[in-house]
Coordinates of C-alpha atoms and ligand atoms in Angstrom, one line a residue:
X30 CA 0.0 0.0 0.0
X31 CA 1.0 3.5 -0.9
X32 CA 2.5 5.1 2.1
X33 CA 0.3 8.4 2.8
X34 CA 1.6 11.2 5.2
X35 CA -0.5 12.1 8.1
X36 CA -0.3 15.8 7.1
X37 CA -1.9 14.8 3.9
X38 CA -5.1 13.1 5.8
X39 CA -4.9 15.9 8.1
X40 CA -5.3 18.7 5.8
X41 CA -9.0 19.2 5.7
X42 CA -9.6 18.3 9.5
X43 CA -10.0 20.2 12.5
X44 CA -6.4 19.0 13.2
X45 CA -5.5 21.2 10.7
X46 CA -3.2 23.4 13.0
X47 CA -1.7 20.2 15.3
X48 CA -0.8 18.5 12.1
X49 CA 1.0 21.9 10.8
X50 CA 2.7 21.5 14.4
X51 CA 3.6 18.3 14.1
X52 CA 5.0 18.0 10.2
X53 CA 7.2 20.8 11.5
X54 CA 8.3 19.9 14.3
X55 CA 8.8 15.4 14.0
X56 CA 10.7 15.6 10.6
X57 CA 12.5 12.8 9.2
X58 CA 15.4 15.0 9.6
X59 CA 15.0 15.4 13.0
X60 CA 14.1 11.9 13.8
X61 CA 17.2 10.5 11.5
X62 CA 19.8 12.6 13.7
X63 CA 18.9 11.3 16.9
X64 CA 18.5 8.0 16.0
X65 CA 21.6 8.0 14.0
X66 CA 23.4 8.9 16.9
X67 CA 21.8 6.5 19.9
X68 CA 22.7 3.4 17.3
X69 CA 26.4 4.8 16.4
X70 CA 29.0 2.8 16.6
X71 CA 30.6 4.9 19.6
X72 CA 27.8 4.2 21.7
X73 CA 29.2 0.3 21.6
X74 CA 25.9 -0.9 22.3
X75 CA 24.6 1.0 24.8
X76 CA 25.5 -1.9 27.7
X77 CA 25.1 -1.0 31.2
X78 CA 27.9 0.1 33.8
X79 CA 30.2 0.7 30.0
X80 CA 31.4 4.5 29.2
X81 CA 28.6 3.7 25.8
X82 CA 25.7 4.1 28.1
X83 CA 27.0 7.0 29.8
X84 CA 27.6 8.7 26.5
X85 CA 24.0 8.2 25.6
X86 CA 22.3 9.0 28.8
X87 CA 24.4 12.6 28.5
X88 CA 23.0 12.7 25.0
X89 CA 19.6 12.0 25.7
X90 CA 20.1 14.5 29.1
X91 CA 20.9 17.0 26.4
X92 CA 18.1 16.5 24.3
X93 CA 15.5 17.1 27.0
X94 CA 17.5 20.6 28.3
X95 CA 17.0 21.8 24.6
X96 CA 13.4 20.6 23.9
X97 CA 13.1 23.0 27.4
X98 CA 11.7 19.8 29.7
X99 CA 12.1 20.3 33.2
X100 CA 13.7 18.1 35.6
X101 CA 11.6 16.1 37.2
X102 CA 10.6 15.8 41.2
X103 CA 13.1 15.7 43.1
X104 CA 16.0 15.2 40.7
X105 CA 19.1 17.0 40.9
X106 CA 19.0 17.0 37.2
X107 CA 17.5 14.5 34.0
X108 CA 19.6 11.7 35.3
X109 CA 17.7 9.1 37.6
X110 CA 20.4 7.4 39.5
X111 CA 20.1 4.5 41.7
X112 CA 21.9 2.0 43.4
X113 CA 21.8 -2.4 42.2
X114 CA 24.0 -5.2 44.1
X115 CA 25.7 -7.6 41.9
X116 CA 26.3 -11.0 44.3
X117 CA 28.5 -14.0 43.4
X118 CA 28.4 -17.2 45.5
X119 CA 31.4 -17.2 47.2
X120 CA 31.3 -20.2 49.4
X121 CA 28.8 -22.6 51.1
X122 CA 28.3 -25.3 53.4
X123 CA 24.7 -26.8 53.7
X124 CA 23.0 -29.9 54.5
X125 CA 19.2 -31.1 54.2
X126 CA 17.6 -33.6 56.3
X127 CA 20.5 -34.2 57.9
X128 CA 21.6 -36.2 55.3
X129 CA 22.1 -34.5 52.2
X130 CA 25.0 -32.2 51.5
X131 CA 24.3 -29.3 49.0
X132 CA 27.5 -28.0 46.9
X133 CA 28.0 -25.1 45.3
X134 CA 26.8 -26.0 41.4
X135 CA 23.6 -27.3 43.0
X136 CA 22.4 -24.3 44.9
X137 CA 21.5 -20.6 43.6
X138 CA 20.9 -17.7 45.6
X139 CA 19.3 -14.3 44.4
X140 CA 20.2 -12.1 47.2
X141 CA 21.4 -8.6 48.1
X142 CA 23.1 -10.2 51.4
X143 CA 26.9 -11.1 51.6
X144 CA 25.9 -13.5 54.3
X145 CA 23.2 -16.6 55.1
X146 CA 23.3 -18.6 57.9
X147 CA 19.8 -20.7 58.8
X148 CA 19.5 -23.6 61.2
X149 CA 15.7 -23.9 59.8
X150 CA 13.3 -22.8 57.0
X151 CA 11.8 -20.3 59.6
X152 CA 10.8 -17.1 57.6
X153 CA 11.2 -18.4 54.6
X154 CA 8.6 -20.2 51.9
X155 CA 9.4 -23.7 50.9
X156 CA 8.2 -24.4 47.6
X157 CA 9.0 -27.3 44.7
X158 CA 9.9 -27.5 40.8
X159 CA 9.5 -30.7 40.0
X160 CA 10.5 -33.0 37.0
X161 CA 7.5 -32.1 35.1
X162 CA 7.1 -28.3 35.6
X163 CA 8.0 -25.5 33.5
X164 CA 11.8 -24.6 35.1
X165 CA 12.1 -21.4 34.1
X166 CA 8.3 -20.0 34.7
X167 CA 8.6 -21.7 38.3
X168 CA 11.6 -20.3 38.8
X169 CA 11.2 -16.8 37.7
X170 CA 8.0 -16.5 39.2
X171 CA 9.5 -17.6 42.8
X172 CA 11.8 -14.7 42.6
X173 CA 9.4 -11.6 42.0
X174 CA 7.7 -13.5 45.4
X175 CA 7.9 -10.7 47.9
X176 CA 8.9 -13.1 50.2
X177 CA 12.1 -15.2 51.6
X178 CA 11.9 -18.5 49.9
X179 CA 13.5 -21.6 49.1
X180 CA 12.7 -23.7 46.2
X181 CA 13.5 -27.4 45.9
X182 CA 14.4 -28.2 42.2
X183 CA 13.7 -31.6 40.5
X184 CA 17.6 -33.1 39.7
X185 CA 16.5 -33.6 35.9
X186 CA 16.4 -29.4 35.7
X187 CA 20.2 -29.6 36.7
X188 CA 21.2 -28.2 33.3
X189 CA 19.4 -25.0 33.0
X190 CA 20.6 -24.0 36.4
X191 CA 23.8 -22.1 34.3
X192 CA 20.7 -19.8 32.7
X193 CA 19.4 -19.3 36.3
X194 CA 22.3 -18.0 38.0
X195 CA 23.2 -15.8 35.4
X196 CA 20.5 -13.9 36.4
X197 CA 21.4 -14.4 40.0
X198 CA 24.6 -13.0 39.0
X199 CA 23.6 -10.1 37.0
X200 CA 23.5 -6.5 38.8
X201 CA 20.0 -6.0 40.6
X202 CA 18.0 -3.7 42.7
X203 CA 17.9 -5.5 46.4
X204 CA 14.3 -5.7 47.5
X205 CA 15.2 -7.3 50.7
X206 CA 14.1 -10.9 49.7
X207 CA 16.7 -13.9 49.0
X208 CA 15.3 -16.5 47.0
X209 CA 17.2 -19.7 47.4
X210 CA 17.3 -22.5 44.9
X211 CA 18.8 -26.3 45.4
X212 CA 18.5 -29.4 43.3
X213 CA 17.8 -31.8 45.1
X214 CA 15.3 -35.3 45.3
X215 CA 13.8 -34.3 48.4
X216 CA 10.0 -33.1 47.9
X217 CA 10.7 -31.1 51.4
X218 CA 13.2 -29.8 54.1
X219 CA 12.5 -31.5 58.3
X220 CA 16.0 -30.5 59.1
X221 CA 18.6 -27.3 57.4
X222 CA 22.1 -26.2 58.4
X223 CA 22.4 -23.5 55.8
X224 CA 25.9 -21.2 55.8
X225 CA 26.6 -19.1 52.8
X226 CA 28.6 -16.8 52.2
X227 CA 28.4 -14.1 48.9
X228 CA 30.7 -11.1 47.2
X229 CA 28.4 -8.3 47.0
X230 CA 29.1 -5.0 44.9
X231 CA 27.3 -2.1 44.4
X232 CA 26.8 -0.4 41.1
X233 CA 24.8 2.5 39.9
X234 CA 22.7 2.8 36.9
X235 CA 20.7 5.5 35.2
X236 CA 17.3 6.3 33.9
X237 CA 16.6 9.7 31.9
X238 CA 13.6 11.5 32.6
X239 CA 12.2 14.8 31.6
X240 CA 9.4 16.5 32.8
X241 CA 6.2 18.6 31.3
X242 CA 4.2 20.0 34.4
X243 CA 0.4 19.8 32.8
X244 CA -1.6 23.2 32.8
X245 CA -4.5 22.0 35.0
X246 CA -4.2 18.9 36.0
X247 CA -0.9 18.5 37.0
X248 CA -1.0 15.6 39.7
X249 CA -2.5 13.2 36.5
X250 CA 0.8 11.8 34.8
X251 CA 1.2 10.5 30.8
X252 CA 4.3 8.6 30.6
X253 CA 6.3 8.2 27.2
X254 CA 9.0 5.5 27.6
X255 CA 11.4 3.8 25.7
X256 CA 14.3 1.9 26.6
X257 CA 18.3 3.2 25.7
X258 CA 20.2 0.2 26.9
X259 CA 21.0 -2.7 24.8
X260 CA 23.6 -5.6 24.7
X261 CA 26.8 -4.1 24.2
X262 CA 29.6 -5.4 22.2
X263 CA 30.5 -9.1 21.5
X264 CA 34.1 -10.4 20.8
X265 CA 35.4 -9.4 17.0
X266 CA 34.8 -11.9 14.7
X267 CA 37.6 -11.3 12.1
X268 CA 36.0 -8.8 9.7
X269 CA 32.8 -9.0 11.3
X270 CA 30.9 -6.4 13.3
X271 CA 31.4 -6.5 17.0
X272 CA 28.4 -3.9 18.1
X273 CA 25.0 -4.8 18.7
X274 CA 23.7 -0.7 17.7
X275 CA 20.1 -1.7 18.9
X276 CA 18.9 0.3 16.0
X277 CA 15.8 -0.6 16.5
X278 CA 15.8 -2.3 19.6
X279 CA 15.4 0.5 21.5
X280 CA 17.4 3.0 19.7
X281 CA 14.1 3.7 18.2
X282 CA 11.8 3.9 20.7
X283 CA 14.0 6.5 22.9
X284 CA 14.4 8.1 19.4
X285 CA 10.4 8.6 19.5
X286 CA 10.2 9.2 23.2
X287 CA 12.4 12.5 22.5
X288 CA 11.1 13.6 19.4
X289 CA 7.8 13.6 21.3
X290 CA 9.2 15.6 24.2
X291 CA 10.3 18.1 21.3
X292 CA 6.3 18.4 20.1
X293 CA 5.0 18.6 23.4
X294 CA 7.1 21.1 24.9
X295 CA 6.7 23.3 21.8
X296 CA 2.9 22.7 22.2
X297 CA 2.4 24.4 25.6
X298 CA -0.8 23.3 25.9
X299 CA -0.5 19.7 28.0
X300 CA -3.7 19.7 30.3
X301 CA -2.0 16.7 32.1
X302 CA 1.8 16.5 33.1
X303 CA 4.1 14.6 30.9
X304 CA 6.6 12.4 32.1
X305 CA 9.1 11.7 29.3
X306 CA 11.8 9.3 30.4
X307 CA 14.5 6.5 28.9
X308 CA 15.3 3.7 30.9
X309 CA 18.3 1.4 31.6
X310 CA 18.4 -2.0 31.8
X311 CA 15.4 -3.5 30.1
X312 CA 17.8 -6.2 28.6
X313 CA 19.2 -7.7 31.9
X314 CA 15.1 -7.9 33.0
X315 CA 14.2 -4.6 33.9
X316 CA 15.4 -2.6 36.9
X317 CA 15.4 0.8 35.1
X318 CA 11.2 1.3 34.8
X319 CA 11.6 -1.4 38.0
X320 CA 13.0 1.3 40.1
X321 CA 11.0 4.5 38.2
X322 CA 8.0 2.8 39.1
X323 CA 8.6 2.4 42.8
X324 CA 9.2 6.2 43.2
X325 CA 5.6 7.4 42.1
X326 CA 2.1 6.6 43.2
X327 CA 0.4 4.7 40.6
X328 CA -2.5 5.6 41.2
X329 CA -1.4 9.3 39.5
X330 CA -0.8 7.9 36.0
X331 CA -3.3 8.0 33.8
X332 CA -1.6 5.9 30.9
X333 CA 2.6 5.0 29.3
X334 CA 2.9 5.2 26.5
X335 CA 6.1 2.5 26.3
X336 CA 7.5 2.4 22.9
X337 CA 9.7 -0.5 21.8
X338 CA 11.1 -1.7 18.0
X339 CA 9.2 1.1 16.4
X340 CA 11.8 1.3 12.9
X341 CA 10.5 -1.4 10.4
X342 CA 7.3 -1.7 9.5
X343 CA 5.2 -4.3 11.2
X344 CA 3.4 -7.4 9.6
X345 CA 0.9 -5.2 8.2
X346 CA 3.5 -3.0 6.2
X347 CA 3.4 0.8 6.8
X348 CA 1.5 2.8 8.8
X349 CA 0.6 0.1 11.3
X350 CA 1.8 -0.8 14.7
X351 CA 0.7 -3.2 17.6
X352 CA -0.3 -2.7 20.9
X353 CA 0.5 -5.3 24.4
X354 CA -2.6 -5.6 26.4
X355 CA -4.9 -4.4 23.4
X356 CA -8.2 -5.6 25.7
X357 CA -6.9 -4.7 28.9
X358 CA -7.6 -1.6 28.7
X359 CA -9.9 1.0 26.5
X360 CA -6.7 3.1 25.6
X361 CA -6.1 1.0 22.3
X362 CA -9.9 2.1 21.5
X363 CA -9.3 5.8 22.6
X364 CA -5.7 6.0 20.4
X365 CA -7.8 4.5 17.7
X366 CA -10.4 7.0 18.3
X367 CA -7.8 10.0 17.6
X368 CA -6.4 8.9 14.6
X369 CA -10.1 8.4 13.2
X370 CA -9.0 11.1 10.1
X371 CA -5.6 9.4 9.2
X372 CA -5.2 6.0 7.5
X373 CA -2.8 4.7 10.8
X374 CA -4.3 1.6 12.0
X375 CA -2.9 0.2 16.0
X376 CA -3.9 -3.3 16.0
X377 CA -3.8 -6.1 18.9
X378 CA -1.0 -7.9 19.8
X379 CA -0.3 -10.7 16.9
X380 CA 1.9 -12.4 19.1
X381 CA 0.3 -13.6 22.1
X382 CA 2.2 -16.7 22.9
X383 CA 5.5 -14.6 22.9
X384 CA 3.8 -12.2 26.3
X385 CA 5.1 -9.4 24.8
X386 CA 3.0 -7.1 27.5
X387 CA 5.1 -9.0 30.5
X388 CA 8.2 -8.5 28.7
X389 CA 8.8 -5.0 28.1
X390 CA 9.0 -2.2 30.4
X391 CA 5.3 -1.2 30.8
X392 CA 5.0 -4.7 33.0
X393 CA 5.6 -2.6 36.4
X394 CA 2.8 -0.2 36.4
X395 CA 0.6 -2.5 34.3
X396 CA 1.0 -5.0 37.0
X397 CA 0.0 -2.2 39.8
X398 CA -3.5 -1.2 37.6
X399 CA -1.6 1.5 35.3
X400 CA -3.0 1.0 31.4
X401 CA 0.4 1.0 30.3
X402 CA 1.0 -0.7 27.1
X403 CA 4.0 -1.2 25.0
X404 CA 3.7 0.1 21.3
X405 CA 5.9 -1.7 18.6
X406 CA 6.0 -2.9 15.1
X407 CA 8.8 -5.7 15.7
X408 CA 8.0 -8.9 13.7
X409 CA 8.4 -11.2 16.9
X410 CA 8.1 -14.5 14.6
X411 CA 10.8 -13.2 11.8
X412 CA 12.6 -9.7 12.8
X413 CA 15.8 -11.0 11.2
X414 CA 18.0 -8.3 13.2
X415 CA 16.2 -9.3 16.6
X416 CA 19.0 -9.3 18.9
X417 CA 22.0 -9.1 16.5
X418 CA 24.7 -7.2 15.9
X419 CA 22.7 -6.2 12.4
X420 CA 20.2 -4.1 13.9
X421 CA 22.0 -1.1 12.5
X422 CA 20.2 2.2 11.2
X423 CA 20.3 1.1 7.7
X424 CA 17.7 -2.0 8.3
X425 CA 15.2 0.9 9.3
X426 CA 12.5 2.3 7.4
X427 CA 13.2 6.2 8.8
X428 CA 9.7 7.8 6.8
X429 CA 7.2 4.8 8.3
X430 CA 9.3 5.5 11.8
X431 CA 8.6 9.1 11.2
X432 CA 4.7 8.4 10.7
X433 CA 4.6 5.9 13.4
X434 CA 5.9 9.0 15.9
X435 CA 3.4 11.5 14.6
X436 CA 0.7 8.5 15.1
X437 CA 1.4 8.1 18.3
X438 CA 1.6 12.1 19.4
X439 CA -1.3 12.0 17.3
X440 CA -3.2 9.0 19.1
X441 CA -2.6 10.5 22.4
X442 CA -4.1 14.2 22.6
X443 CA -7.0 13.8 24.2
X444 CA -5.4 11.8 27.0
X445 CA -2.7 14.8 27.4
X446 CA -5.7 17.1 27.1
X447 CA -7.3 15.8 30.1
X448 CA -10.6 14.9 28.3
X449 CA -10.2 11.0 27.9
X450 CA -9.0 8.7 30.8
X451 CA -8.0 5.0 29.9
X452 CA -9.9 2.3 31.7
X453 CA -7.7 0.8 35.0
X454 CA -6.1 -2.5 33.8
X455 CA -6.6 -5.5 36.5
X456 CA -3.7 -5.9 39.0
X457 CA -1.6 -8.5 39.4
Ligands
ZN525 ZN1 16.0 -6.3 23.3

């Protein structure tokens, strides 16, 4: 299908003005400069805790003093620093049912604590995986318990238990709990001697937020996110390419959340406040919208807008993108609603099985009643970039990106105005 500009639909509409706005202000141009420089090769990927990331989170911090955003709450300036613990297993001597000696490569421990020591299983939950369960469902699910537990694993899952404590590995924000996994054949624990003891390091990481305050109703929040991490660099392969850009994962998306900031802020007329913000670490599961969730009250958002893999077009071809949690809320229908004069069409998630809404960075409010869905047009069953060190600015389709932007500004004015307030999506 011919590819038909939004200023085009929007000529003879009451939009008439916005759409002048907006075809001046979200160019092509405009969107191709920031883009091209989030996905540059200097940026080596964007990884967390690597001088990439830093030189992007200054960038974007830059971006958001010249669109004329304000800092947000509390902030000493657009950066949102926090503090995540990195522990290693250092060493451990335990024994179950008086019997059964538990070594090192058996046992797991997601922890913020350089020490353990139990003589029983009091304050902690005792569950099981067993031989037949789903490992890694069980296993992630029994570390977001906000609870101290320990989880007896089924011998046969022995081999995934590498994947498992990579995560316990990787750098993470301590919520106090420490979830403690050992294969073993018992079903349950009648007697523990538990002594562990774990290297613990503290590292910062970085979220970038700017701030609208709305003209009259300034305690209701619209959030735009996008994520700026990605996976770094892997080792050079002779002539081949070492950087995974994230072009489009989420090069594009933070590319969208600060041309948006650009419109908004020119605008002047937000009824609602605007929270505009990049996060960190949505590769390495999350802490980044984890830890900007936690510091507001969600009952003060009225809808995110989280915007992920935005630069090829989706399965429909142009001028189409898909939205996680279509039915959970009425946003999709009020978007939709917006964009009633333009030929843009958001359409529900065609990738179900994949739980695309529980695996982006809208998961954290939407799980505390926030309608906060992810928009994106990745092709989740054949995006041949996905996660590769090919997902460079040249595999992008930098017009239909451009549209997709303008959609979304679009799609979303009569939530900023204050007039339309997205149904409450169930909590977790
Ligand atoms: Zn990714």
């Amino acid at each position: 299908m011919k590819q038909i500009t939004l200023a085009f639909l929007l000529i003879f509409s009451s939009q008439k003005i916005i759409a002048q706005n907006l075809n001046s202000v979200i160019t092509q141009a405009e969107v191709t400069r920031i883009e091209t420089t989030l996905a540059a090769d200097d940026m080596m990927g964007r990884k967390p805790f690597t001088p990439g990331i830093e030189k992007a989170a200054l960038f974007i911090a830059n971006e958001f003093k010249k669109n004329g955003l304000q800092i947000f709450n509390g902030n000493q300036n657009f950066i949102q620093q926090f503090n995540v613990v990195e522990t290693k297993l250092n060493t451990i001597a335990a024994k179950i049912n008086s019997t059964e000696n538990i070594e090192k490569e058996k046992c797991i421990i997601i922890t913020g604590q350089n020490k353990i020591n139990l003589t029983s299983t009091t304050g902690f939950a005792v569950n099981t995986i067993k031989t037949d369960d789903n490992f890694f469902d069980k296993a992630y699910s029994a570390t977001e318990i906000k609870q101290n537990t320990i989880t007896l694993v089924s011998k046969a899952h022995l081999p995934k238990f590498k994947r498992l404590n990579r995560l316990a590995e990787s750098p993470k924000t301590d919520d106090g709990f420490t979830h403690i996994f050992i294969t073993t054949d018992a079903t349950e624990i009648t007697a523990l001697q538990f002594n562990a003891a774990l290297n613990v390091t503290q590292k910062k990481l970085q979220n970038v937020i700017g701030y609208l305050p709305g003209k009259t109703k300034p305690n209701e929040y619209v959030i735009f996110s996008g994520h700026y991490d990605h996976l770094g660099t892997t080792k050079p392969n002779n002539a081949k390419d070492s950087i995974y850009n994230g072009a489009n994962d989420d090069a594009a998306g933070t590319t969208a959340v600060i041309a948006l900031s650009k419109y908004f802020a020119q605008q002047k007329n937000n009824a609602r406040s605007i929270i505009f913000v990049a996060f960190t670490a949505e590769e390495t599961g999350g802490d980044g919208s984890t830890y900007f969730s936690q510091q507001l009250n969600p009952t003060d958002i009225v809808a995110m807008f989280n915007i992920e893999m935005i630069g090829t077009e989706s399965k429909w071809g142009t001028n189409s993108a898909f939205i996680t949690g279509y039915e959970k809320s009425n946003m999709s229908t009020i978007l939709q609603k917006n964009l009633k004069n333009s030929s843009f069409k958001f359409e529900p998630d065609p990738y179900p099985e994949q739980q695309l809404f529980y695996r982006s960075d809208n998961k954290t409010l939407a799980a505390l009643g926030v309608p906060a869905h992810t928009i994106s047009t990745a092709k989740m069953d054949k995006e041949p970039f996905y996660h590769s060190v090919d997902d460079e600015l040249e595999t992008l389709n930098m017009a239909n990106m451009t549209e997709i932007i303008k959609a979304i500004a679009i799609s979303s004015t009569s939530i900023i105005a204050g007039v339309d307030t997205p149904t409450r999506i169930p909590k977790l």
